[in-house]
Each structure stands twice: as structure tokens, then as C-alpha cells.
Amino acid sequence: PLCEESLVLCREMGNKRCLAFSLNILGSVALAKGDYAEAQALHGESLALRRELGDRRGIAISLNHLGYVALEQGDFDTARAQLEESLALCKKMDEKTIMAYVLLGLGIVDLVENKPEAHEYISHSLSLLQDMSEQVPLISSLIGAAGLALQEGNPQFAAQLLGAVESALKMLNTIMVPEMIHFHAKTQAAAREQLGESVFQSAWEEGAGWALEETVAKVLADA
């Protein structure tokens, strides 16, 4: 409701930068609720405004969000194209935080399509964030690493990483970004199914005892 009120005010003022920002937030809310058509429409309007303004950083953000929406819809070609366009902009601006999310998105696309490049993308995302000491975004990349571990035949490590993710969310007093909610749920369900409840729970609790930096080090050492 607060974002919707902001949206109305931004339109009344004709403030396109403000409007694009509010649309972006509402698009993420729609994605978290699973309303992909609404998310696509909101992020699409935000992107159009940012292109009009020549806001390269904003364009990169909107393309990243649209890429994740397309990924959730199973449109992997569109997801890859939007994420790659965002990545190119991030490289030109040397914008590493957004780049880390984009790399993660490309890694997840490759995971779904069973491409080996997934490992490189997700590891690169983690390395960038570790170098910048960006703790909250690291959590998203660790969820991606859990999916990677699962695909590579290590469901126990996936469960440990998911436990570490839960612990990190509590420690940093934050929540999971909308773009990772469904991927996290699918990864956790698959790991639980492969391991069985008791083994999954044991591995999850072990991982919950790992510090964030320790968890990242374990993933990168495995890479």
C-alpha cells in the first residue's frame, strides 16, 4: 500500500525517476506473490521510463528483474538475453553489486538448462560480493550455490548451505529477496526429498552453525 501511494504521487508530480523506482518495488512484490504477468508489466514500465531518462544503472536493475521474471515463467531465452544486456551495462559502469545478482541469474538459467557454465557464474557472483564485503547479497548467491550443489550430486552440502542461509538471514535481520524465494523453495524441497527428512535436518542444522564468511569460503574452496 505504501508503494502504491508513492506511485500515485510520483505520477501526479510527473517525476519519472521516482515513478520508475516505485514500479520496480511493486514489480518485485508481484514476483514474490507469483503474479508473473503483473511483475513483467511493472518492471517493463519501469525499464521504459529508465531508458527514456538514460539512467544506465536503472536500466541494468530493471533488466535484471525482468530476467528473473522470465526465468520464473520458463522463458529461458528471454531471461538470458535480458540478463546479458544488464551484465554488459554493469561492466561498462563497473557496477559490481548489480553485476553479482545478474551473474547469479545467468547461473540459475544455466542450472535449469543443465549447462556447465552455471558453476562459473555462481562462483563469480560469490567472489565479487566477498571482495566487496557485501553480506546481504551474499545470501542470494549462497542459495544459488545450494542449487548448484544439488545438481552436482551433493544434496547434503546443499542442505548445509540452506541451513547457513537461514542462519545468515536471522543474523543480518533481513529477508530473502523476492527473486530467490521460489528457487529457494524448490531447492530445499528437492534436497529434503533426496536425503530424507532426518538426514536433511541434520545437515541443515550443521550448516546453520556456520558463519557467513565460513560458508562462502567452503563454497569457493569447492569451486
Short mmCIF file of N, CA, C and O in Angstrom, two decimals, residues 71-157:
data_model
loop_
_atom_site.label_atom_id
_atom_site.label_comp_id
_atom_site.label_asym_id
_atom_site.label_seq_id
_atom_site.Cartn_x
_atom_site.Cartn_y
_atom_site.Cartn_z
N LEU A 71 12.72 -15.96 -16.17
CA LEU A 71 13.21 -17.24 -15.66
C LEU A 71 12.10 -18.01 -14.94
O LEU A 71 11.91 -19.20 -15.15
N GLU A 72 11.36 -17.30 -14.09
CA GLU A 72 10.25 -17.93 -13.36
C GLU A 72 9.17 -18.43 -14.32
O GLU A 72 8.47 -19.42 -14.03
N GLN A 73 9.01 -17.77 -15.44
CA GLN A 73 8.00 -18.15 -16.42
C GLN A 73 8.48 -19.27 -17.35
O GLN A 73 7.73 -19.74 -18.19
N GLY A 74 9.74 -19.65 -17.21
CA GLY A 74 10.28 -20.69 -18.06
C GLY A 74 10.73 -20.21 -19.43
O GLY A 74 11.02 -21.02 -20.31
N ASP A 75 10.80 -18.89 -19.61
CA ASP A 75 11.25 -18.32 -20.88
C ASP A 75 12.75 -18.05 -20.77
O ASP A 75 13.19 -16.93 -20.54
N PHE A 76 13.54 -19.09 -20.93
CA PHE A 76 14.97 -19.01 -20.65
C PHE A 76 15.72 -18.16 -21.68
O PHE A 76 16.71 -17.51 -21.33
N ASP A 77 15.29 -18.16 -22.93
CA ASP A 77 15.96 -17.35 -23.95
C ASP A 77 15.82 -15.87 -23.63
O ASP A 77 16.79 -15.10 -23.71
N THR A 78 14.61 -15.45 -23.25
CA THR A 78 14.39 -14.05 -22.89
C THR A 78 15.16 -13.70 -21.63
O THR A 78 15.77 -12.63 -21.54
N ALA A 79 15.12 -14.59 -20.66
CA ALA A 79 15.84 -14.35 -19.40
C ALA A 79 17.31 -14.14 -19.67
O ALA A 79 17.92 -13.18 -19.17
N ARG A 80 17.89 -15.01 -20.48
CA ARG A 80 19.32 -14.90 -20.78
C ARG A 80 19.63 -13.59 -21.51
O ARG A 80 20.60 -12.90 -21.19
N ALA A 81 18.80 -13.23 -22.48
CA ALA A 81 19.04 -12.01 -23.26
C ALA A 81 18.98 -10.77 -22.37
O ALA A 81 19.83 -9.87 -22.47
N GLN A 82 17.99 -10.71 -21.49
CA GLN A 82 17.84 -9.54 -20.62
C GLN A 82 18.96 -9.46 -19.60
O GLN A 82 19.50 -8.39 -19.31
N LEU A 83 19.34 -10.61 -19.05
CA LEU A 83 20.42 -10.62 -18.07
C LEU A 83 21.76 -10.29 -18.73
O LEU A 83 22.59 -9.58 -18.14
N GLU A 84 21.98 -10.77 -19.94
CA GLU A 84 23.23 -10.46 -20.63
C GLU A 84 23.32 -8.97 -20.98
O GLU A 84 24.40 -8.37 -20.91
N GLU A 85 22.18 -8.36 -21.36
CA GLU A 85 22.18 -6.92 -21.62
C GLU A 85 22.49 -6.16 -20.34
O GLU A 85 23.25 -5.18 -20.34
N SER A 86 21.91 -6.59 -19.23
CA SER A 86 22.19 -5.97 -17.94
C SER A 86 23.66 -6.13 -17.57
O SER A 86 24.30 -5.19 -17.09
N LEU A 87 24.20 -7.31 -17.80
CA LEU A 87 25.60 -7.58 -17.47
C LEU A 87 26.53 -6.66 -18.26
O LEU A 87 27.51 -6.13 -17.71
N ALA A 88 26.23 -6.46 -19.53
CA ALA A 88 27.06 -5.58 -20.36
C ALA A 88 27.07 -4.16 -19.81
O ALA A 88 28.12 -3.49 -19.77
N LEU A 89 25.90 -3.68 -19.37
CA LEU A 89 25.83 -2.34 -18.78
C LEU A 89 26.62 -2.27 -17.47
O LEU A 89 27.32 -1.29 -17.21
N CYS A 90 26.48 -3.30 -16.66
CA CYS A 90 27.20 -3.33 -15.38
C CYS A 90 28.71 -3.28 -15.60
O CYS A 90 29.43 -2.60 -14.86
N LYS A 91 29.18 -3.99 -16.60
CA LYS A 91 30.62 -3.98 -16.90
C LYS A 91 31.09 -2.60 -17.34
O LYS A 91 32.16 -2.13 -16.93
N LYS A 92 30.27 -1.92 -18.16
CA LYS A 92 30.63 -0.57 -18.61
C LYS A 92 30.69 0.41 -17.45
O LYS A 92 31.53 1.31 -17.42
N MET A 93 29.80 0.24 -16.46
CA MET A 93 29.74 1.14 -15.32
C MET A 93 30.61 0.67 -14.16
O MET A 93 30.78 1.40 -13.18
N ASP A 94 31.16 -0.53 -14.27
CA ASP A 94 31.89 -1.17 -13.17
C ASP A 94 31.00 -1.23 -11.93
O ASP A 94 31.44 -0.98 -10.81
N GLU A 95 29.72 -1.59 -12.16
CA GLU A 95 28.71 -1.70 -11.09
C GLU A 95 28.67 -3.15 -10.64
O GLU A 95 27.98 -4.00 -11.22
N LYS A 96 29.41 -3.45 -9.56
CA LYS A 96 29.64 -4.84 -9.19
C LYS A 96 28.51 -5.47 -8.39
O LYS A 96 28.28 -6.68 -8.47
N THR A 97 27.79 -4.70 -7.60
CA THR A 97 26.71 -5.29 -6.80
C THR A 97 25.59 -5.80 -7.69
O THR A 97 25.12 -6.94 -7.54
N ILE A 98 25.14 -4.97 -8.63
CA ILE A 98 24.10 -5.41 -9.57
C ILE A 98 24.65 -6.56 -10.41
O ILE A 98 23.95 -7.55 -10.68
N MET A 99 25.91 -6.45 -10.82
CA MET A 99 26.54 -7.49 -11.62
C MET A 99 26.47 -8.85 -10.93
O MET A 99 26.23 -9.88 -11.57
N ALA A 100 26.66 -8.85 -9.60
CA ALA A 100 26.63 -10.11 -8.86
C ALA A 100 25.26 -10.77 -8.95
O ALA A 100 25.15 -12.00 -9.11
N TYR A 101 24.19 -9.98 -8.85
CA TYR A 101 22.84 -10.52 -8.99
C TYR A 101 22.59 -11.03 -10.40
O TYR A 101 21.94 -12.06 -10.60
N VAL A 102 23.12 -10.31 -11.39
CA VAL A 102 22.95 -10.71 -12.79
C VAL A 102 23.68 -12.02 -13.06
O VAL A 102 23.14 -12.93 -13.70
N LEU A 103 24.91 -12.12 -12.57
CA LEU A 103 25.68 -13.35 -12.74
C LEU A 103 24.96 -14.53 -12.09
O LEU A 103 24.93 -15.64 -12.64
N LEU A 104 24.39 -14.29 -10.92
CA LEU A 104 23.62 -15.34 -10.25
C LEU A 104 22.44 -15.77 -11.11
O LEU A 104 22.17 -16.97 -11.27
N GLY A 105 21.74 -14.78 -11.68
CA GLY A 105 20.60 -15.10 -12.55
C GLY A 105 21.02 -15.94 -13.75
O GLY A 105 20.36 -16.92 -14.09
N LEU A 106 22.13 -15.56 -14.37
CA LEU A 106 22.63 -16.33 -15.51
C LEU A 106 23.04 -17.74 -15.07
O LEU A 106 22.82 -18.72 -15.80
N GLY A 107 23.59 -17.84 -13.86
CA GLY A 107 23.94 -19.15 -13.33
C GLY A 107 22.73 -20.03 -13.13
O GLY A 107 22.76 -21.24 -13.43
N ILE A 108 21.64 -19.44 -12.65
CA ILE A 108 20.42 -20.22 -12.43
C ILE A 108 19.80 -20.64 -13.76
O ILE A 108 19.30 -21.77 -13.90
N VAL A 109 19.84 -19.76 -14.76
CA VAL A 109 19.36 -20.13 -16.10
C VAL A 109 20.14 -21.35 -16.59
O VAL A 109 19.57 -22.32 -17.11
N ASP A 110 21.48 -21.30 -16.42
CA ASP A 110 22.30 -22.42 -16.86
C ASP A 110 22.04 -23.68 -16.04
O ASP A 110 22.11 -24.80 -16.57
N LEU A 111 21.76 -23.51 -14.75
CA LEU A 111 21.40 -24.66 -13.92
C LEU A 111 20.17 -25.37 -14.47
O LEU A 111 20.14 -26.59 -14.60
N VAL A 112 19.15 -24.57 -14.76
CA VAL A 112 17.89 -25.12 -15.26
C VAL A 112 18.10 -25.81 -16.60
O VAL A 112 17.47 -26.83 -16.90
N GLU A 113 19.01 -25.26 -17.40
CA GLU A 113 19.26 -25.83 -18.73
C GLU A 113 20.42 -26.83 -18.72
O GLU A 113 20.86 -27.27 -19.78
N ASN A 114 20.90 -27.17 -17.50
CA ASN A 114 21.96 -28.16 -17.33
C ASN A 114 23.23 -27.82 -18.11
O ASN A 114 23.86 -28.69 -18.74
N LYS A 115 23.62 -26.55 -18.05
CA LYS A 115 24.84 -26.10 -18.73
C LYS A 115 25.96 -25.94 -17.71
O LYS A 115 25.74 -25.42 -16.61
N PRO A 116 27.18 -26.35 -18.06
CA PRO A 116 28.29 -26.31 -17.11
C PRO A 116 28.70 -24.90 -16.69
O PRO A 116 29.34 -24.73 -15.66
N GLU A 117 28.33 -23.90 -17.49
CA GLU A 117 28.71 -22.51 -17.16
C GLU A 117 28.08 -22.03 -15.86
O GLU A 117 28.50 -21.03 -15.29
N ALA A 118 27.06 -22.75 -15.38
CA ALA A 118 26.40 -22.37 -14.13
C ALA A 118 27.40 -22.24 -12.99
O ALA A 118 27.33 -21.31 -12.18
N HIS A 119 28.34 -23.17 -12.91
CA HIS A 119 29.33 -23.17 -11.84
C HIS A 119 30.15 -21.88 -11.85
O HIS A 119 30.35 -21.24 -10.81
N GLU A 120 30.61 -21.48 -13.03
CA GLU A 120 31.44 -20.29 -13.16
C GLU A 120 30.65 -19.02 -12.80
O GLU A 120 31.16 -18.15 -12.08
N TYR A 121 29.42 -18.92 -13.28
CA TYR A 121 28.61 -17.73 -13.00
C TYR A 121 28.35 -17.58 -11.50
O TYR A 121 28.50 -16.49 -10.93
N ILE A 122 27.93 -18.66 -10.84
CA ILE A 122 27.57 -18.58 -9.42
C ILE A 122 28.81 -18.32 -8.57
O ILE A 122 28.78 -17.52 -7.62
N SER A 123 29.92 -18.97 -8.90
CA SER A 123 31.17 -18.74 -8.16
C SER A 123 31.65 -17.30 -8.34
O SER A 123 32.13 -16.68 -7.39
N HIS A 124 31.53 -16.77 -9.56
CA HIS A 124 31.93 -15.39 -9.83
C HIS A 124 31.07 -14.42 -9.01
O HIS A 124 31.58 -13.44 -8.45
N SER A 125 29.79 -14.69 -8.93
CA SER A 125 28.88 -13.86 -8.15
C SER A 125 29.31 -13.82 -6.68
O SER A 125 29.41 -12.75 -6.07
N LEU A 126 29.61 -14.98 -6.13
CA LEU A 126 30.06 -15.06 -4.73
C LEU A 126 31.39 -14.33 -4.53
O LEU A 126 31.56 -13.60 -3.55
N SER A 127 32.32 -14.53 -5.45
CA SER A 127 33.64 -13.90 -5.32
C SER A 127 33.54 -12.37 -5.34
O SER A 127 34.21 -11.69 -4.55
N LEU A 128 32.72 -11.85 -6.24
CA LEU A 128 32.55 -10.40 -6.31
C LEU A 128 32.04 -9.84 -4.99
O LEU A 128 32.56 -8.84 -4.46
N LEU A 129 31.01 -10.47 -4.45
CA LEU A 129 30.40 -9.99 -3.21
C LEU A 129 31.32 -10.16 -2.03
O LEU A 129 31.37 -9.31 -1.13
N GLN A 130 32.09 -11.24 -2.02
CA GLN A 130 33.05 -11.45 -0.94
C GLN A 130 34.11 -10.34 -0.97
O GLN A 130 34.48 -9.79 0.08
N ASP A 131 34.59 -10.00 -2.15
CA ASP A 131 35.61 -8.95 -2.29
C ASP A 131 35.09 -7.60 -1.82
O ASP A 131 35.86 -6.77 -1.30
N MET A 132 33.78 -7.36 -2.00
CA MET A 132 33.20 -6.08 -1.60
C MET A 132 32.65 -6.10 -0.17
O MET A 132 32.14 -5.09 0.31
N SER A 133 32.74 -7.26 0.48
CA SER A 133 32.17 -7.43 1.83
C SER A 133 30.69 -7.10 1.86
O SER A 133 30.19 -6.50 2.82
N GLU A 134 29.98 -7.50 0.80
CA GLU A 134 28.54 -7.28 0.71
C GLU A 134 27.83 -8.49 1.31
O GLU A 134 27.67 -9.53 0.67
N GLN A 135 27.40 -8.38 2.57
CA GLN A 135 26.88 -9.54 3.27
C GLN A 135 25.47 -9.95 2.83
O GLN A 135 25.22 -11.14 2.57
N VAL A 136 24.55 -9.00 2.75
CA VAL A 136 23.16 -9.37 2.42
C VAL A 136 23.04 -10.00 1.02
O VAL A 136 22.41 -11.05 0.88
N PRO A 137 23.64 -9.42 -0.02
CA PRO A 137 23.55 -10.06 -1.33
C PRO A 137 24.20 -11.45 -1.37
O PRO A 137 23.81 -12.29 -2.18
N LEU A 138 25.19 -11.67 -0.50
CA LEU A 138 25.84 -12.98 -0.45
C LEU A 138 24.84 -14.10 -0.21
O LEU A 138 24.99 -15.22 -0.70
N ILE A 139 23.79 -13.79 0.57
CA ILE A 139 22.80 -14.81 0.91
C ILE A 139 22.13 -15.35 -0.35
O ILE A 139 21.93 -16.56 -0.49
N SER A 140 21.81 -14.46 -1.28
CA SER A 140 21.18 -14.91 -2.53
C SER A 140 22.11 -15.82 -3.32
O SER A 140 21.69 -16.85 -3.85
N SER A 141 23.39 -15.44 -3.38
CA SER A 141 24.34 -16.26 -4.13
C SER A 141 24.55 -17.61 -3.47
O SER A 141 24.80 -18.61 -4.15
N LEU A 142 24.44 -17.67 -2.14
CA LEU A 142 24.55 -18.95 -1.45
C LEU A 142 23.36 -19.85 -1.76
O LEU A 142 23.50 -21.08 -1.82
N ILE A 143 22.19 -19.27 -1.96
CA ILE A 143 21.03 -20.06 -2.39
C ILE A 143 21.30 -20.66 -3.76
O ILE A 143 21.01 -21.83 -4.03
N GLY A 144 21.89 -19.84 -4.64
CA GLY A 144 22.28 -20.36 -5.95
C GLY A 144 23.30 -21.47 -5.83
O GLY A 144 23.23 -22.48 -6.55
N ALA A 145 24.26 -21.32 -4.90
CA ALA A 145 25.28 -22.35 -4.68
C ALA A 145 24.65 -23.64 -4.17
O ALA A 145 25.11 -24.75 -4.50
N ALA A 146 23.58 -23.53 -3.37
CA ALA A 146 22.87 -24.72 -2.89
C ALA A 146 22.23 -25.46 -4.06
O ALA A 146 22.29 -26.70 -4.15
N GLY A 147 21.64 -24.72 -4.99
CA GLY A 147 21.06 -25.33 -6.18
C GLY A 147 22.13 -26.01 -7.03
O GLY A 147 21.91 -27.09 -7.59
N LEU A 148 23.28 -25.37 -7.10
CA LEU A 148 24.41 -25.93 -7.86
C LEU A 148 24.89 -27.24 -7.22
O LEU A 148 25.12 -28.23 -7.91
N ALA A 149 25.02 -27.24 -5.89
CA ALA A 149 25.46 -28.44 -5.17
C ALA A 149 24.49 -29.59 -5.41
O ALA A 149 24.89 -30.74 -5.59
N LEU A 150 23.22 -29.26 -5.42
CA LEU A 150 22.19 -30.27 -5.65
C LEU A 150 22.33 -30.88 -7.03
O LEU A 150 22.30 -32.11 -7.20
N GLN A 151 22.51 -30.02 -8.03
CA GLN A 151 22.65 -30.51 -9.40
C GLN A 151 23.91 -31.34 -9.59
O GLN A 151 23.94 -32.28 -10.37
N GLU A 152 24.96 -30.99 -8.83
CA GLU A 152 26.23 -31.69 -8.96
C GLU A 152 26.29 -32.96 -8.11
O GLU A 152 27.34 -33.57 -7.96
N GLY A 153 25.14 -33.35 -7.54
CA GLY A 153 25.06 -34.61 -6.83
C GLY A 153 25.49 -34.57 -5.38
O GLY A 153 25.87 -35.60 -4.81
N ASN A 154 25.40 -33.39 -4.76
CA ASN A 154 25.79 -33.26 -3.36
C ASN A 154 24.65 -32.64 -2.55
O ASN A 154 24.74 -31.50 -2.09
N PRO A 155 23.55 -33.36 -2.37
CA PRO A 155 22.40 -32.81 -1.66
C PRO A 155 22.70 -32.48 -0.20
O PRO A 155 22.08 -31.59 0.38
N GLN A 156 23.67 -33.19 0.41
CA GLN A 156 24.00 -32.90 1.80
C GLN A 156 24.62 -31.50 1.93
O GLN A 156 24.26 -30.74 2.84
N PHE A 157 25.52 -31.16 1.01
CA PHE A 157 26.11 -29.82 1.03
C PHE A 157 25.04 -28.78 0.73
O PHE A 157 25.04 -27.69 1.32
#
